[in-house]
PDB file of C-alpha atoms and ligand atoms in Angstrom:
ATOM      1  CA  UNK A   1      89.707  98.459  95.913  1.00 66.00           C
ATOM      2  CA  UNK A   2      88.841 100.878  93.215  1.00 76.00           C
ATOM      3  CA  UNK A   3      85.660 102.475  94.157  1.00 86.00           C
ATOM      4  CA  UNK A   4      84.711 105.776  93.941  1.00 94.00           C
ATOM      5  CA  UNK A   5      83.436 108.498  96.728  1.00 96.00           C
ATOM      6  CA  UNK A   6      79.990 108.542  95.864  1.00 96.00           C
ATOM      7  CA  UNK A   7      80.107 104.107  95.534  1.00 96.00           C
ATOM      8  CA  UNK A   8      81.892 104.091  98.938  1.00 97.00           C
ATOM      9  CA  UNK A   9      79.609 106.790 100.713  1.00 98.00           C
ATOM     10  CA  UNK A  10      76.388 104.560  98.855  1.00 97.00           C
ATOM     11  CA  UNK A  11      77.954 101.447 100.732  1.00 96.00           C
ATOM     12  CA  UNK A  12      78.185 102.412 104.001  1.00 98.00           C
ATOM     13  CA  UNK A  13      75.161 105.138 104.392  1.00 98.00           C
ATOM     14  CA  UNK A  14      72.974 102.092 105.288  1.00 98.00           C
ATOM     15  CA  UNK A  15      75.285 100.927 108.453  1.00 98.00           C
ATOM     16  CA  UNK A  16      75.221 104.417 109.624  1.00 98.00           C
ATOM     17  CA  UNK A  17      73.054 106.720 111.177  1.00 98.00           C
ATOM     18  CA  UNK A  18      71.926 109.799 109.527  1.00 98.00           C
ATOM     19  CA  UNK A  19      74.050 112.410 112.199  1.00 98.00           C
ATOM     20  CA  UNK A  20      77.129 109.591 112.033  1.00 98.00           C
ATOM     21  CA  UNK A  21      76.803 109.500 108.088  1.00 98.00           C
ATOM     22  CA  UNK A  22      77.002 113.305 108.330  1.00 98.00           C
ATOM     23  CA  UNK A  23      79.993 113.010 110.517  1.00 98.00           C
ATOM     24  CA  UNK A  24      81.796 110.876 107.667  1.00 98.00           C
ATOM     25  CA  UNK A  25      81.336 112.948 105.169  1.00 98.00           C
ATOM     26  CA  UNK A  26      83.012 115.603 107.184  1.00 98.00           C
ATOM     27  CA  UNK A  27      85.874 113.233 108.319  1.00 98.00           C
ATOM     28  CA  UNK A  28      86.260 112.557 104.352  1.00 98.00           C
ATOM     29  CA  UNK A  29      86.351 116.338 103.659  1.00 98.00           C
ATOM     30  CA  UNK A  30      88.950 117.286 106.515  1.00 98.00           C
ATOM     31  CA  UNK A  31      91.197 114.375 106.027  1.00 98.00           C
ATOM     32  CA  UNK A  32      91.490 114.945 102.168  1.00 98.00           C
ATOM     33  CA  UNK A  33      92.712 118.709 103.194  1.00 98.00           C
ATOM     34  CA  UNK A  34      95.300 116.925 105.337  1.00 98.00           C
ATOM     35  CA  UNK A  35      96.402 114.568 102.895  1.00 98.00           C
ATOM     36  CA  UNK A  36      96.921 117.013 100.588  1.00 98.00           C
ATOM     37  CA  UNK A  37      98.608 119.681 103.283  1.00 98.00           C
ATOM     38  CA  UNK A  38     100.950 116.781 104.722  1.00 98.00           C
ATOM     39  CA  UNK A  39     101.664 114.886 101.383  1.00 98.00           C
ATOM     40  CA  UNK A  40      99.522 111.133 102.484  1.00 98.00           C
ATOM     41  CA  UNK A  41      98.044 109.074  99.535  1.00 98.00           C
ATOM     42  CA  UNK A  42      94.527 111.194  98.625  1.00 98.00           C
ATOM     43  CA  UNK A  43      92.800 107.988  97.575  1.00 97.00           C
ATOM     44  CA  UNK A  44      93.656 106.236 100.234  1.00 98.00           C
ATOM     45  CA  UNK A  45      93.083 108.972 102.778  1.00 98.00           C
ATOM     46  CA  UNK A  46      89.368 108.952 101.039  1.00 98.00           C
ATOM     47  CA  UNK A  47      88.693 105.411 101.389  1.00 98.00           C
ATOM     48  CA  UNK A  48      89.725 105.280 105.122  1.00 98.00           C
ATOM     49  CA  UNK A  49      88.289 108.295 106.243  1.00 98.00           C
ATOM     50  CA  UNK A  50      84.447 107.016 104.180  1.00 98.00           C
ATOM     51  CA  UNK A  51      84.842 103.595 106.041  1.00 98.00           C
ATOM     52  CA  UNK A  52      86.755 104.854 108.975  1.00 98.00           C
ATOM     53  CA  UNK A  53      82.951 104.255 111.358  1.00 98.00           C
ATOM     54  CA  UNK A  54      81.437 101.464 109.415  1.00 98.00           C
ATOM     55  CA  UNK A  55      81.510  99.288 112.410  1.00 98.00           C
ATOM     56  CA  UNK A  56      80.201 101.794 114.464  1.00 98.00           C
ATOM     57  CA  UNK A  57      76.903 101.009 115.171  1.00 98.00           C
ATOM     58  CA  UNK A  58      77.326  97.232 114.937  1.00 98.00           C
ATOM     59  CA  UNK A  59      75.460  95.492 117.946  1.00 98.00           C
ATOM     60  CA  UNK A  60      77.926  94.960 121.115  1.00 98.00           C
ATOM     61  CA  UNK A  61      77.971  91.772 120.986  1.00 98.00           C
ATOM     62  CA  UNK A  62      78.541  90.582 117.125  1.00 98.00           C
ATOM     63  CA  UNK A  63      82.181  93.232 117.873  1.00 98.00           C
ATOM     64  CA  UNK A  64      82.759  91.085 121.345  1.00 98.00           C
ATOM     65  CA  UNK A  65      82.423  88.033 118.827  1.00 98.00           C
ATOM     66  CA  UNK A  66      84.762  89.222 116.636  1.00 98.00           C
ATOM     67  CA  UNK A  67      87.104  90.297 119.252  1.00 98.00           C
ATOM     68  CA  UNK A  68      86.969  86.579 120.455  1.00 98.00           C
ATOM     69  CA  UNK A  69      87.081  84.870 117.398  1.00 98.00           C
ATOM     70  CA  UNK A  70      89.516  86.845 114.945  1.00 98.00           C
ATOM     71  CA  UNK A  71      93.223  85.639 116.245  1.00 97.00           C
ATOM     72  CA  UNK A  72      94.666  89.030 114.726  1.00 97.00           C
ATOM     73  CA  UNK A  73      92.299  91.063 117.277  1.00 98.00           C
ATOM     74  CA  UNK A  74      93.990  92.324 120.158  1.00 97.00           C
ATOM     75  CA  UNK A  75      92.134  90.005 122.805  1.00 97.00           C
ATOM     76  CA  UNK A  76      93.286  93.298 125.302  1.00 96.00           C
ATOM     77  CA  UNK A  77      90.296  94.957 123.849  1.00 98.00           C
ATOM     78  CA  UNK A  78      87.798  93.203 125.792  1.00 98.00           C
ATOM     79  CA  UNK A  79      89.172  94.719 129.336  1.00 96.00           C
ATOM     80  CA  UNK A  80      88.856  98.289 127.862  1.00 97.00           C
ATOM     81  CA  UNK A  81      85.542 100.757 126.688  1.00 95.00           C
ATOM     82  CA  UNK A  82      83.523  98.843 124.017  1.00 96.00           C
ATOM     83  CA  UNK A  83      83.658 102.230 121.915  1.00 96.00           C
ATOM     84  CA  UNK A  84      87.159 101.929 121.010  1.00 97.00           C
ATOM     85  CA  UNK A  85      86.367  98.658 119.407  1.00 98.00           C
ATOM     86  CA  UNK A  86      84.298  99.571 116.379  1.00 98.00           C
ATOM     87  CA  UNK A  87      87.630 100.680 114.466  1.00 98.00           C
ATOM     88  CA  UNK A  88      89.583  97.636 114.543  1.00 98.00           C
ATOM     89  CA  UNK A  89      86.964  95.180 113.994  1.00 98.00           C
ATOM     90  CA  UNK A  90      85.453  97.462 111.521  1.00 98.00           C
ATOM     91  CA  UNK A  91      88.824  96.917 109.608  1.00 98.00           C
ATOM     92  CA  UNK A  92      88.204  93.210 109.399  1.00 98.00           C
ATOM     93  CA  UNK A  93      84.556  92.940 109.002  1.00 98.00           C
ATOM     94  CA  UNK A  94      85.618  95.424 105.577  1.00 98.00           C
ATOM     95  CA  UNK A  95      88.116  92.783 104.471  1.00 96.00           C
ATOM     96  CA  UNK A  96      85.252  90.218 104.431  1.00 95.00           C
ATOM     97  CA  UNK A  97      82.443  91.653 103.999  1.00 92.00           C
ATOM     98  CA  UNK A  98      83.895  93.990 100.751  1.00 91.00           C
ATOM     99  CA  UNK A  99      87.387  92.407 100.201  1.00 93.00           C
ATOM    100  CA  UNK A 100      88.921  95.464 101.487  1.00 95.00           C
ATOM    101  CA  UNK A 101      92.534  94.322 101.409  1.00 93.00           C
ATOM    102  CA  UNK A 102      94.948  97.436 101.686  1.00 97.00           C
ATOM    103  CA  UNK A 103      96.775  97.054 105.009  1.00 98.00           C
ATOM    104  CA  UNK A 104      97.342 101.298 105.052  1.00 98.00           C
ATOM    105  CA  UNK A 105      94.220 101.822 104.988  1.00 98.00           C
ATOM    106  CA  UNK A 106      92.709  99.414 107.318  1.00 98.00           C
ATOM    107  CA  UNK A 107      95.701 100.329 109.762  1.00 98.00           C
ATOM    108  CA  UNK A 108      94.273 103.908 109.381  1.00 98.00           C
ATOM    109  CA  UNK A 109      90.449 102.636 110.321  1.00 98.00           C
ATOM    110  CA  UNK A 110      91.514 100.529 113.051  1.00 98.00           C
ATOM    111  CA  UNK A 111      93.726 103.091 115.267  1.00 98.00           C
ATOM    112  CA  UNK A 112      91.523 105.887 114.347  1.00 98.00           C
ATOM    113  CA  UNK A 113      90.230 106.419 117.891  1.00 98.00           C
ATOM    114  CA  UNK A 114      92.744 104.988 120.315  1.00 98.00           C
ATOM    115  CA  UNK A 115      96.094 105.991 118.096  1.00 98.00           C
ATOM    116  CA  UNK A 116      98.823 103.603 118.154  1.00 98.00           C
ATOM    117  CA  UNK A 117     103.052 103.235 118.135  1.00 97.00           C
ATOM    118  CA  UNK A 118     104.386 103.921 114.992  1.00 98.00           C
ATOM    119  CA  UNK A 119     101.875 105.929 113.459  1.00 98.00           C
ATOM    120  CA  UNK A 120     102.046 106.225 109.531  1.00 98.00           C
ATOM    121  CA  UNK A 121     101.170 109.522 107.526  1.00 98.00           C
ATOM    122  CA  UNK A 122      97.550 107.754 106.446  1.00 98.00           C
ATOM    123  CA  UNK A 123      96.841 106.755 110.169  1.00 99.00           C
ATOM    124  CA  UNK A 124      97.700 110.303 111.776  1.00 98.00           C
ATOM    125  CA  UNK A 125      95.475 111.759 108.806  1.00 98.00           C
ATOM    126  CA  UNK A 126      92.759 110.086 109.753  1.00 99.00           C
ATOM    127  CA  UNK A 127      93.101 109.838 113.370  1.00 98.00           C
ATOM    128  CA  UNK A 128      93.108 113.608 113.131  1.00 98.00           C
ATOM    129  CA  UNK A 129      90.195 114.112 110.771  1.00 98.00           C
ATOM    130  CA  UNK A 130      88.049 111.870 113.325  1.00 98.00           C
ATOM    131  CA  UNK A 131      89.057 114.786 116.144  1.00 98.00           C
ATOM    132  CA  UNK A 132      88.454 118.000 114.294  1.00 98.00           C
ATOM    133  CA  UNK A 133      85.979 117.967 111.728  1.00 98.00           C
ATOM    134  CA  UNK A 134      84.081 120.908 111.834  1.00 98.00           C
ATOM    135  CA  UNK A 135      81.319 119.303 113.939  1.00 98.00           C
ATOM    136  CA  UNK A 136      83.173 118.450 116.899  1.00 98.00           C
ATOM    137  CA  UNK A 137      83.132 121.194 119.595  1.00 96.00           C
ATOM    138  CA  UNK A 138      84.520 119.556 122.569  1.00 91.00           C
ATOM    139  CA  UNK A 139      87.097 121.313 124.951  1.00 90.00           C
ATOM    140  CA  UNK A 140      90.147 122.240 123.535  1.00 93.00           C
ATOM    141  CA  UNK A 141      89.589 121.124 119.693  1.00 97.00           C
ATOM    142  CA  UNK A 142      90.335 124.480 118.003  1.00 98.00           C
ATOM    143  CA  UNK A 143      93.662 124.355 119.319  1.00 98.00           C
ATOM    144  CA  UNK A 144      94.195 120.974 117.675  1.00 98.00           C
ATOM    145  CA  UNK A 145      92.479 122.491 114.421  1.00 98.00           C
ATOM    146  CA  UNK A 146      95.506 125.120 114.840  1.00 98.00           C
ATOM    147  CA  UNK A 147      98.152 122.974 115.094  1.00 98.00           C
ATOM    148  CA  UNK A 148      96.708 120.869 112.473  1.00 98.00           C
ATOM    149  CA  UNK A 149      97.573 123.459 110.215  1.00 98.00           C
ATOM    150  CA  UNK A 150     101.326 123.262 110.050  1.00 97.00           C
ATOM    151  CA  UNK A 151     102.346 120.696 112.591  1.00 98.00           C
ATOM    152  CA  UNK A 152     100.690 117.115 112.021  1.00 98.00           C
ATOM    153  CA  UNK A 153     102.622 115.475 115.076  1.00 98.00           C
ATOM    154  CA  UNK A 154     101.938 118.299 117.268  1.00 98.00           C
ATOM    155  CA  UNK A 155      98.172 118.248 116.383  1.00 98.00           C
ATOM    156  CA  UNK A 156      98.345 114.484 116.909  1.00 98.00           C
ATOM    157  CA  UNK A 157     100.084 114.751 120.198  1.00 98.00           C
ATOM    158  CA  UNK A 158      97.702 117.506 121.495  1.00 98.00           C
ATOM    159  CA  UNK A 159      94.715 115.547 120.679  1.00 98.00           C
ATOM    160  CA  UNK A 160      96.088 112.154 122.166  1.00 98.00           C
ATOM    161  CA  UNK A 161      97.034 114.417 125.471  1.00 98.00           C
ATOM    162  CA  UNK A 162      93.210 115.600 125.240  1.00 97.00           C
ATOM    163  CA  UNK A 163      91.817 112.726 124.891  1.00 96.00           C
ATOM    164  CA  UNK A 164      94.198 110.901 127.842  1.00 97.00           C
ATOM    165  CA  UNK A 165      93.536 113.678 129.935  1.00 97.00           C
ATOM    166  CA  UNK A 166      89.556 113.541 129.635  1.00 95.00           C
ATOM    167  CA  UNK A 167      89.727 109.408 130.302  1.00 95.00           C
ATOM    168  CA  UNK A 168      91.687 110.245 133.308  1.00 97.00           C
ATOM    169  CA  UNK A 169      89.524 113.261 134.660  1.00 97.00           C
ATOM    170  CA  UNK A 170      86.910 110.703 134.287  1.00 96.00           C
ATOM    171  CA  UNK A 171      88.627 107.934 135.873  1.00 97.00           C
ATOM    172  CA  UNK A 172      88.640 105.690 133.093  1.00 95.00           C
ATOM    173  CA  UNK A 173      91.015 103.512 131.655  1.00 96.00           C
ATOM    174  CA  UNK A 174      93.586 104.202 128.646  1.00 97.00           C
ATOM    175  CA  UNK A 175      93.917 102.251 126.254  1.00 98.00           C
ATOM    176  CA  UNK A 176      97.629 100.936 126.121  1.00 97.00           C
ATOM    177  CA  UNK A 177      97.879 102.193 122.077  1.00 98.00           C
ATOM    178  CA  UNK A 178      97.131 105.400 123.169  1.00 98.00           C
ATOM    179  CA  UNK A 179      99.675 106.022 125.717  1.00 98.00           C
ATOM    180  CA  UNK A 180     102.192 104.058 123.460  1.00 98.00           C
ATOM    181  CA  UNK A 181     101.282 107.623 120.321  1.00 98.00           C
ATOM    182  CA  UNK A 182     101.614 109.613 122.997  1.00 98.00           C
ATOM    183  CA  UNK A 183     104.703 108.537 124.643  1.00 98.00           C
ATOM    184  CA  UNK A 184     106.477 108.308 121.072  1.00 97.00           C
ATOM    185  CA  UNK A 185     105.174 111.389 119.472  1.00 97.00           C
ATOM    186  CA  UNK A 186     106.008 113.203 122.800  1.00 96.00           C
ATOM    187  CA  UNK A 187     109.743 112.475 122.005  1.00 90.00           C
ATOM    188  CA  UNK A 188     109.968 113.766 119.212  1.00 80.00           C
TER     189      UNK A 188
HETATM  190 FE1  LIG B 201      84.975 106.063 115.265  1.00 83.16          FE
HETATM  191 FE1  LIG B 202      84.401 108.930 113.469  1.00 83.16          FE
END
């Protein structure tokens, strides 16, 4: 897949809404800064981070479908929050519906909101870049964007702590993959 920014931002603008298109272009900008700060493959980083939401707005059901259909799905998604499944069926829906075939990069798209075990450089760039652009402002963000400065895994770990922490305040579920980053970034 050898397109350029401005050909992948053309391509997915129409799937997105105007503030989530905004979003992406911020995701793009932050996780290129990472990529080049913690040594991951720029291109790559570019392509995920542009396509990282593409699924995002896809109707409910057609992702259910997917979920259902697709044998390499985790059929676990179903039992948790339908927002977490726009990332790893948008990784699939890519591979068909634009021949995106590089398994980095739609690794990096489909764990970029839950996290996963085993974590490469190009996921925890992008899972990262999702959680501090400059237009998120939730609780306790700017101490991610710190840690994000020097310390990927400790800017990973904070934000997968955050984001476990909120579910739980909340009384919702975690997703498995999440607890699974956590519990292996957390030692060490
Ligand atoms: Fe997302
Ligand atoms: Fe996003």
């Amino acid at each position: 897949m050898d397109y350029s920014r401005e050909e992948l931002l053309h391509f997915v603008k129409p799937h997105l809404k105007q503030s989530r298109f905004e979003h992406t272009i911020r995701v793009a900008d932050t996780a290129i800064i990472l990529a080049d700060r913690f040594g991951a493959d720029v291109k790559k980083t570019e392509i995920a981070a542009i396509l990282h939401d593409y699924a995002k707005h896809k109707p409910k059901e057609l992702l259910r479908k997917w979920i259902e259909t697709d044998r390499r799905l985790s059929k676990d998604l179903l039992h948790f929050h339908h927002e977490l499944w726009h990332g790893p069926v948008g990784a699939l829906m890519l591979e068909k519906e634009v021949g995106l075939n590089d398994h980095s990069v739609q690794s990096a798209i489909a764990c970029h909101t839950s996290g996963k075990v085993n974590m490469s450089l190009l996921d925890k760039v992008v899972f990262l870049a999702d959680y501090i652009e400059p237009g998120r402002n939730f609780e306790g963000v700017e101490d991610v964007r710190d840690l994000a400065k020097e310390r990927l895994d400790s800017a990973c770990l904070l934000a997968l702590r955050n984001t476990m922490q909120f579910l739980i305040s909340k009384e919702q579920t975690v997703y498995p993959d999440t607890l699974h980053a956590y519990n292996q970034l957390v030692n060490g």
